PDB file of N, CA and C in Angstrom:
ATOM      1  N   MET A  25       7.603  -1.708  13.507  1.00  0.00           N
ATOM      2  CA  MET A  25       8.465  -1.808  12.420  1.00  0.00           C
ATOM      3  C   MET A  25       9.829  -1.411  12.975  1.00  0.00           C
ATOM      4  N   THR A  26      10.847  -2.161  12.548  1.00  0.00           N
ATOM      5  CA  THR A  26      12.215  -1.864  12.883  1.00  0.00           C
ATOM      6  C   THR A  26      12.985  -1.427  11.685  1.00  0.00           C
ATOM      7  N   LEU A  27      13.627  -0.292  11.794  1.00  0.00           N
ATOM      8  CA  LEU A  27      14.484   0.175  10.672  1.00  0.00           C
ATOM      9  C   LEU A  27      15.924  -0.038  11.103  1.00  0.00           C
ATOM     10  N   GLY A  28      16.694  -0.552  10.197  1.00  0.00           N
ATOM     11  CA  GLY A  28      18.074  -0.763  10.461  1.00  0.00           C
ATOM     12  C   GLY A  28      18.953  -0.422   9.304  1.00  0.00           C
ATOM     13  N   ARG A  29      20.146  -0.110   9.611  1.00  0.00           N
ATOM     14  CA  ARG A  29      21.160   0.222   8.533  1.00  0.00           C
ATOM     15  C   ARG A  29      22.302  -0.744   8.724  1.00  0.00           C
ATOM     16  N   ASN A  30      22.823  -1.213   7.596  1.00  0.00           N
ATOM     17  CA  ASN A  30      23.964  -2.024   7.636  1.00  0.00           C
ATOM     18  C   ASN A  30      25.126  -1.256   7.140  1.00  0.00           C
ATOM     19  N   THR A  31      26.159  -1.305   7.907  1.00  0.00           N
ATOM     20  CA  THR A  31      27.412  -0.518   7.644  1.00  0.00           C
ATOM     21  C   THR A  31      28.047  -1.163   6.327  1.00  0.00           C
ATOM     22  N   PRO A  32      28.408  -0.299   5.369  1.00  0.00           N
ATOM     23  CA  PRO A  32      29.135  -0.849   4.165  1.00  0.00           C
ATOM     24  C   PRO A  32      30.290  -1.690   4.581  1.00  0.00           C
ATOM     25  N   GLY A  33      30.437  -2.860   3.949  1.00  0.00           N
ATOM     26  CA  GLY A  33      31.523  -3.685   4.200  1.00  0.00           C
ATOM     27  C   GLY A  33      31.320  -4.666   5.305  1.00  0.00           C
ATOM     28  N   GLU A  34      30.268  -4.516   6.044  1.00  0.00           N
ATOM     29  CA  GLU A  34      29.912  -5.449   7.149  1.00  0.00           C
ATOM     30  C   GLU A  34      29.098  -6.602   6.632  1.00  0.00           C
ATOM     31  N   ALA A  35      29.470  -7.834   6.932  1.00  0.00           N
ATOM     32  CA  ALA A  35      28.685  -8.980   6.583  1.00  0.00           C
ATOM     33  C   ALA A  35      27.510  -9.118   7.569  1.00  0.00           C
ATOM     34  N   HIS A  36      26.360  -9.519   7.090  1.00  0.00           N
ATOM     35  CA  HIS A  36      25.233  -9.634   7.972  1.00  0.00           C
ATOM     36  C   HIS A  36      24.296 -10.794   7.440  1.00  0.00           C
ATOM     37  N   THR A  37      23.503 -11.291   8.362  1.00  0.00           N
ATOM     38  CA  THR A  37      22.585 -12.377   8.001  1.00  0.00           C
ATOM     39  C   THR A  37      21.209 -12.080   8.633  1.00  0.00           C
ATOM     40  N   LEU A  38      20.207 -12.224   7.841  1.00  0.00           N
ATOM     41  CA  LEU A  38      18.854 -12.037   8.337  1.00  0.00           C
ATOM     42  C   LEU A  38      18.478 -13.322   9.062  1.00  0.00           C
ATOM     43  N   VAL A  39      17.945 -13.143  10.288  1.00  0.00           N
ATOM     44  CA  VAL A  39      17.414 -14.313  11.097  1.00  0.00           C
ATOM     45  C   VAL A  39      16.027 -14.135  11.390  1.00  0.00           C
ATOM     46  N   ALA A  40      15.198 -15.147  11.110  1.00  0.00           N
ATOM     47  CA  ALA A  40      13.809 -15.118  11.455  1.00  0.00           C
ATOM     48  C   ALA A  40      13.539 -16.373  12.315  1.00  0.00           C
ATOM     49  N   TYR A  41      13.044 -16.140  13.559  1.00  0.00           N
ATOM     50  CA  TYR A  41      12.765 -17.171  14.470  1.00  0.00           C
ATOM     51  C   TYR A  41      11.389 -17.772  14.272  1.00  0.00           C
ATOM     52  N   GLU A  42      11.157 -18.965  14.681  1.00  0.00           N
ATOM     53  CA  GLU A  42       9.855 -19.621  14.562  1.00  0.00           C
ATOM     54  C   GLU A  42       8.814 -18.816  15.307  1.00  0.00           C
ATOM     55  N   HIS A  43       7.656 -18.584  14.645  1.00  0.00           N
ATOM     56  CA  HIS A  43       6.607 -17.790  15.253  1.00  0.00           C
ATOM     57  C   HIS A  43       5.310 -18.222  14.570  1.00  0.00           C
ATOM     58  N   LYS A  44       4.217 -17.993  15.251  1.00  0.00           N
ATOM     59  CA  LYS A  44       2.900 -18.394  14.699  1.00  0.00           C
ATOM     60  C   LYS A  44       2.519 -17.544  13.476  1.00  0.00           C
ATOM     61  N   ASP A  45       2.992 -16.305  13.446  1.00  0.00           N
ATOM     62  CA  ASP A  45       2.731 -15.401  12.329  1.00  0.00           C
ATOM     63  C   ASP A  45       3.922 -15.436  11.409  1.00  0.00           C
ATOM     64  N   PRO A  46       3.738 -15.431  10.032  1.00  0.00           N
ATOM     65  CA  PRO A  46       4.857 -15.423   9.147  1.00  0.00           C
ATOM     66  C   PRO A  46       5.570 -14.063   9.222  1.00  0.00           C
ATOM     67  N   MET A  47       6.862 -14.133   8.980  1.00  0.00           N
ATOM     68  CA  MET A  47       7.635 -12.902   9.013  1.00  0.00           C
ATOM     69  C   MET A  47       7.417 -12.137   7.689  1.00  0.00           C
ATOM     70  N   LYS A  48       7.310 -10.830   7.802  1.00  0.00           N
ATOM     71  CA  LYS A  48       7.271  -9.990   6.629  1.00  0.00           C
ATOM     72  C   LYS A  48       8.439  -9.014   6.688  1.00  0.00           C
ATOM     73  N   VAL A  49       9.023  -8.819   5.528  1.00  0.00           N
ATOM     74  CA  VAL A  49      10.229  -7.961   5.501  1.00  0.00           C
ATOM     75  C   VAL A  49      10.153  -7.126   4.232  1.00  0.00           C
ATOM     76  N   PHE A  50      10.637  -5.895   4.311  1.00  0.00           N
ATOM     77  CA  PHE A  50      10.662  -4.998   3.193  1.00  0.00           C
ATOM     78  C   PHE A  50      12.044  -4.355   3.218  1.00  0.00           C
ATOM     79  N   PHE A  51      12.808  -4.653   2.111  1.00  0.00           N
ATOM     80  CA  PHE A  51      14.143  -4.091   2.027  1.00  0.00           C
ATOM     81  C   PHE A  51      14.180  -2.889   1.127  1.00  0.00           C
ATOM     82  N   VAL A  52      14.941  -1.892   1.505  1.00  0.00           N
ATOM     83  CA  VAL A  52      15.229  -0.738   0.677  1.00  0.00           C
ATOM     84  C   VAL A  52      16.743  -0.763   0.444  1.00  0.00           C
ATOM     85  N   VAL A  53      17.042  -1.021  -0.812  1.00  0.00           N
ATOM     86  CA  VAL A  53      18.485  -1.096  -1.195  1.00  0.00           C
ATOM     87  C   VAL A  53      18.924   0.219  -1.848  1.00  0.00           C
ATOM     88  N   SER A  54      19.894   0.873  -1.272  1.00  0.00           N
ATOM     89  CA  SER A  54      20.300   2.159  -1.804  1.00  0.00           C
ATOM     90  C   SER A  54      21.727   2.143  -2.313  1.00  0.00           C
ATOM     91  N   GLY A  55      22.150   1.012  -2.685  1.00  0.00           N
ATOM     92  CA  GLY A  55      23.493   0.864  -3.289  1.00  0.00           C
ATOM     93  C   GLY A  55      23.649  -0.568  -3.782  1.00  0.00           C
ATOM     94  N   PRO A  56      24.808  -0.881  -4.279  1.00  0.00           N
ATOM     95  CA  PRO A  56      24.957  -2.260  -4.815  1.00  0.00           C
ATOM     96  C   PRO A  56      25.110  -3.283  -3.670  1.00  0.00           C
ATOM     97  N   LEU A  57      24.670  -4.494  -3.958  1.00  0.00           N
ATOM     98  CA  LEU A  57      24.953  -5.616  -3.056  1.00  0.00           C
ATOM     99  C   LEU A  57      26.284  -6.185  -3.451  1.00  0.00           C
ATOM    100  N   ILE A  58      27.174  -6.332  -2.502  1.00  0.00           N
ATOM    101  CA  ILE A  58      28.535  -6.765  -2.823  1.00  0.00           C
ATOM    102  C   ILE A  58      28.847  -8.047  -2.011  1.00  0.00           C
ATOM    103  N   TRP A  59      29.171  -9.097  -2.732  1.00  0.00           N
ATOM    104  CA  TRP A  59      29.459 -10.371  -2.108  1.00  0.00           C
ATOM    105  C   TRP A  59      30.960 -10.463  -1.805  1.00  0.00           C
ATOM    106  N   LEU A  60      31.276 -11.029  -0.607  1.00  0.00           N
ATOM    107  CA  LEU A  60      32.637 -11.183  -0.213  1.00  0.00           C
ATOM    108  C   LEU A  60      32.933 -12.676   0.013  1.00  0.00           C
ATOM    109  N   ASP A  61      34.120 -13.108  -0.291  1.00  0.00           N
ATOM    110  CA  ASP A  61      34.540 -14.463  -0.026  1.00  0.00           C
ATOM    111  C   ASP A  61      34.944 -14.616   1.409  1.00  0.00           C
ATOM    112  N   GLU A  62      35.409 -15.852   1.785  1.00  0.00           N
ATOM    113  CA  GLU A  62      35.756 -16.132   3.146  1.00  0.00           C
ATOM    114  C   GLU A  62      36.961 -15.306   3.622  1.00  0.00           C
ATOM    115  N   ASN A  63      37.659 -14.643   2.719  1.00  0.00           N
ATOM    116  CA  ASN A  63      38.772 -13.770   3.088  1.00  0.00           C
ATOM    117  C   ASN A  63      38.383 -12.324   3.108  1.00  0.00           C
ATOM    118  N   GLY A  64      37.136 -12.059   2.854  1.00  0.00           N
ATOM    119  CA  GLY A  64      36.656 -10.677   2.820  1.00  0.00           C
ATOM    120  C   GLY A  64      36.990  -9.952   1.533  1.00  0.00           C
ATOM    121  N   GLU A  65      37.317 -10.713   0.517  1.00  0.00           N
ATOM    122  CA  GLU A  65      37.611 -10.131  -0.764  1.00  0.00           C
ATOM    123  C   GLU A  65      36.354 -10.126  -1.695  1.00  0.00           C
ATOM    124  N   HIS A  66      36.187  -9.071  -2.489  1.00  0.00           N
ATOM    125  CA  HIS A  66      35.089  -8.918  -3.378  1.00  0.00           C
ATOM    126  C   HIS A  66      35.031 -10.124  -4.369  1.00  0.00           C
ATOM    127  N   CYS A  67      33.848 -10.733  -4.432  1.00  0.00           N
ATOM    128  CA  CYS A  67      33.707 -11.835  -5.441  1.00  0.00           C
ATOM    129  C   CYS A  67      32.485 -11.763  -6.272  1.00  0.00           C
ATOM    130  N   GLY A  68      31.779 -10.688  -6.171  1.00  0.00           N
ATOM    131  CA  GLY A  68      30.577 -10.510  -6.990  1.00  0.00           C
ATOM    132  C   GLY A  68      29.750  -9.294  -6.548  1.00  0.00           C
ATOM    133  N   TYR A  69      28.843  -8.890  -7.359  1.00  0.00           N
ATOM    134  CA  TYR A  69      27.955  -7.761  -7.042  1.00  0.00           C
ATOM    135  C   TYR A  69      26.599  -7.845  -7.742  1.00  0.00           C
ATOM    136  N   PHE A  70      25.672  -7.071  -7.322  1.00  0.00           N
ATOM    137  CA  PHE A  70      24.368  -6.967  -7.902  1.00  0.00           C
ATOM    138  C   PHE A  70      23.929  -5.516  -7.720  1.00  0.00           C
ATOM    139  N   ASP A  71      23.653  -4.873  -8.866  1.00  0.00           N
ATOM    140  CA  ASP A  71      23.357  -3.388  -8.743  1.00  0.00           C
ATOM    141  C   ASP A  71      22.123  -3.086  -9.528  1.00  0.00           C
ATOM    142  N   VAL A  72      21.793  -1.752  -9.649  1.00  0.00           N
ATOM    143  CA  VAL A  72      20.598  -1.275 -10.305  1.00  0.00           C
ATOM    144  C   VAL A  72      20.562  -1.786 -11.774  1.00  0.00           C
ATOM    145  N   HIS A  73      21.687  -1.961 -12.399  1.00  0.00           N
ATOM    146  CA  HIS A  73      21.640  -2.394 -13.802  1.00  0.00           C
ATOM    147  C   HIS A  73      21.223  -3.865 -13.915  1.00  0.00           C
ATOM    148  N   HIS A  74      21.465  -4.645 -12.885  1.00  0.00           N
ATOM    149  CA  HIS A  74      20.964  -6.007 -12.862  1.00  0.00           C
ATOM    150  C   HIS A  74      19.441  -6.038 -12.683  1.00  0.00           C
ATOM    151  N   TYR A  75      18.957  -5.128 -11.759  1.00  0.00           N
ATOM    152  CA  TYR A  75      17.486  -5.039 -11.572  1.00  0.00           C
ATOM    153  C   TYR A  75      16.752  -4.634 -12.903  1.00  0.00           C
ATOM    154  N   ILE A  76      17.341  -3.700 -13.573  1.00  0.00           N
ATOM    155  CA  ILE A  76      16.739  -3.189 -14.855  1.00  0.00           C
ATOM    156  C   ILE A  76      16.748  -4.342 -15.898  1.00  0.00           C
ATOM    157  N   ALA A  77      17.806  -5.101 -15.990  1.00  0.00           N
ATOM    158  CA  ALA A  77      17.868  -6.221 -16.877  1.00  0.00           C
ATOM    159  C   ALA A  77      16.787  -7.234 -16.531  1.00  0.00           C
ATOM    160  N   MET A  78      16.581  -7.487 -15.219  1.00  0.00           N
ATOM    161  CA  MET A  78      15.557  -8.450 -14.791  1.00  0.00           C
ATOM    162  C   MET A  78      14.176  -7.922 -15.174  1.00  0.00           C
ATOM    163  N   CYS A  79      13.951  -6.598 -15.014  1.00  0.00           N
ATOM    164  CA  CYS A  79      12.642  -6.078 -15.400  1.00  0.00           C
ATOM    165  C   CYS A  79      12.437  -6.175 -16.876  1.00  0.00           C
ATOM    166  N   ARG A  80      13.469  -5.830 -17.709  1.00  0.00           N
ATOM    167  CA  ARG A  80      13.354  -5.931 -19.178  1.00  0.00           C
ATOM    168  C   ARG A  80      12.969  -7.365 -19.602  1.00  0.00           C
ATOM    169  N   GLU A  81      13.661  -8.334 -18.988  1.00  0.00           N
ATOM    170  CA  GLU A  81      13.348  -9.717 -19.294  1.00  0.00           C
ATOM    171  C   GLU A  81      11.911 -10.132 -18.885  1.00  0.00           C
ATOM    172  N   HIS A  82      11.480  -9.671 -17.725  1.00  0.00           N
ATOM    173  CA  HIS A  82      10.125 -10.000 -17.240  1.00  0.00           C
ATOM    174  C   HIS A  82       9.076  -9.343 -18.153  1.00  0.00           C
ATOM    175  N   TYR A  83       9.263  -8.036 -18.476  1.00  0.00           N
ATOM    176  CA  TYR A  83       8.286  -7.327 -19.295  1.00  0.00           C
ATOM    177  C   TYR A  83       8.221  -7.943 -20.688  1.00  0.00           C
ATOM    178  N   GLU A  84       9.264  -8.383 -21.219  1.00  0.00           N
ATOM    179  CA  GLU A  84       9.274  -9.072 -22.516  1.00  0.00           C
ATOM    180  C   GLU A  84       8.499 -10.387 -22.462  1.00  0.00           C
ATOM    181  N   LYS A  85       8.751 -11.102 -21.313  1.00  0.00           N
ATOM    182  CA  LYS A  85       8.108 -12.433 -21.162  1.00  0.00           C
ATOM    183  C   LYS A  85       6.589 -12.304 -21.043  1.00  0.00           C
ATOM    184  N   ILE A  86       6.101 -11.215 -20.358  1.00  0.00           N
ATOM    185  CA  ILE A  86       4.682 -11.164 -20.173  1.00  0.00           C
ATOM    186  C   ILE A  86       3.988 -10.308 -21.261  1.00  0.00           C
ATOM    187  N   GLY A  87       4.729  -9.918 -22.286  1.00  0.00           N
ATOM    188  CA  GLY A  87       4.079  -9.337 -23.436  1.00  0.00           C
ATOM    189  C   GLY A  87       4.091  -7.770 -23.436  1.00  0.00           C
ATOM    190  N   LEU A  88       4.664  -7.139 -22.468  1.00  0.00           N
ATOM    191  CA  LEU A  88       4.723  -5.714 -22.506  1.00  0.00           C
ATOM    192  C   LEU A  88       5.855  -5.144 -23.379  1.00  0.00           C
ATOM    193  N   GLY A  89       6.842  -5.995 -23.590  1.00  0.00           N
ATOM    194  CA  GLY A  89       8.029  -5.588 -24.381  1.00  0.00           C
ATOM    195  C   GLY A  89       9.097  -5.035 -23.436  1.00  0.00           C
ATOM    196  N   ALA A  90      10.324  -5.380 -23.788  1.00  0.00           N
ATOM    197  CA  ALA A  90      11.406  -5.031 -22.890  1.00  0.00           C
ATOM    198  C   ALA A  90      11.567  -3.511 -22.725  1.00  0.00           C
ATOM    199  N   ASP A  91      11.216  -2.760 -23.696  1.00  0.00           N
ATOM    200  CA  ASP A  91      11.376  -1.287 -23.618  1.00  0.00           C
ATOM    201  C   ASP A  91      10.391  -0.654 -22.620  1.00  0.00           C
ATOM    202  N   TYR A  92       9.363  -1.406 -22.156  1.00  0.00           N
ATOM    203  CA  TYR A  92       8.462  -0.843 -21.198  1.00  0.00           C
ATOM    204  C   TYR A  92       9.169  -0.328 -19.990  1.00  0.00           C
ATOM    205  N   VAL A  93      10.308  -0.868 -19.630  1.00  0.00           N
ATOM    206  CA  VAL A  93      11.034  -0.392 -18.453  1.00  0.00           C
ATOM    207  C   VAL A  93      11.397   1.059 -18.557  1.00  0.00           C
ATOM    208  N   LYS A  94      11.539   1.560 -19.808  1.00  0.00           N
ATOM    209  CA  LYS A  94      11.889   3.005 -20.013  1.00  0.00           C
ATOM    210  C   LYS A  94      10.817   3.922 -19.477  1.00  0.00           C
ATOM    211  N   THR A  95       9.551   3.424 -19.346  1.00  0.00           N
ATOM    212  CA  THR A  95       8.472   4.293 -18.851  1.00  0.00           C
ATOM    213  C   THR A  95       8.599   4.531 -17.346  1.00  0.00           C
ATOM    214  N   LEU A  96       9.488   3.749 -16.709  1.00  0.00           N
ATOM    215  CA  LEU A  96       9.673   3.904 -15.235  1.00  0.00           C
ATOM    216  C   LEU A  96      10.703   4.949 -14.879  1.00  0.00           C
ATOM    217  N   PHE A  97      11.401   5.473 -15.893  1.00  0.00           N
ATOM    218  CA  PHE A  97      12.478   6.473 -15.630  1.00  0.00           C
ATOM    219  C   PHE A  97      12.014   7.816 -16.035  1.00  0.00           C
ATOM    220  N   ARG A  98      12.548   8.826 -15.301  1.00  0.00           N
ATOM    221  CA  ARG A  98      12.200  10.230 -15.632  1.00  0.00           C
ATOM    222  C   ARG A  98      13.260  10.769 -16.603  1.00  0.00           C
TER     223      ARG A  98
END
């Protein structure tokens, strides 16, 4: 397993080369994902609040109810 850290503000791209075994990856995100335009200017972001909204929508869709997400917080 390889652990890596990406410096804040640095653009990076995940590269997976052809191999007989499929690539497996596990990301741990400890801050917002920030998108930059071709000039390096902020043009969007995705943070914990977006993940929570996605969970609420999913739980509602599968019948658990959107408020089920509250059971995941202390």
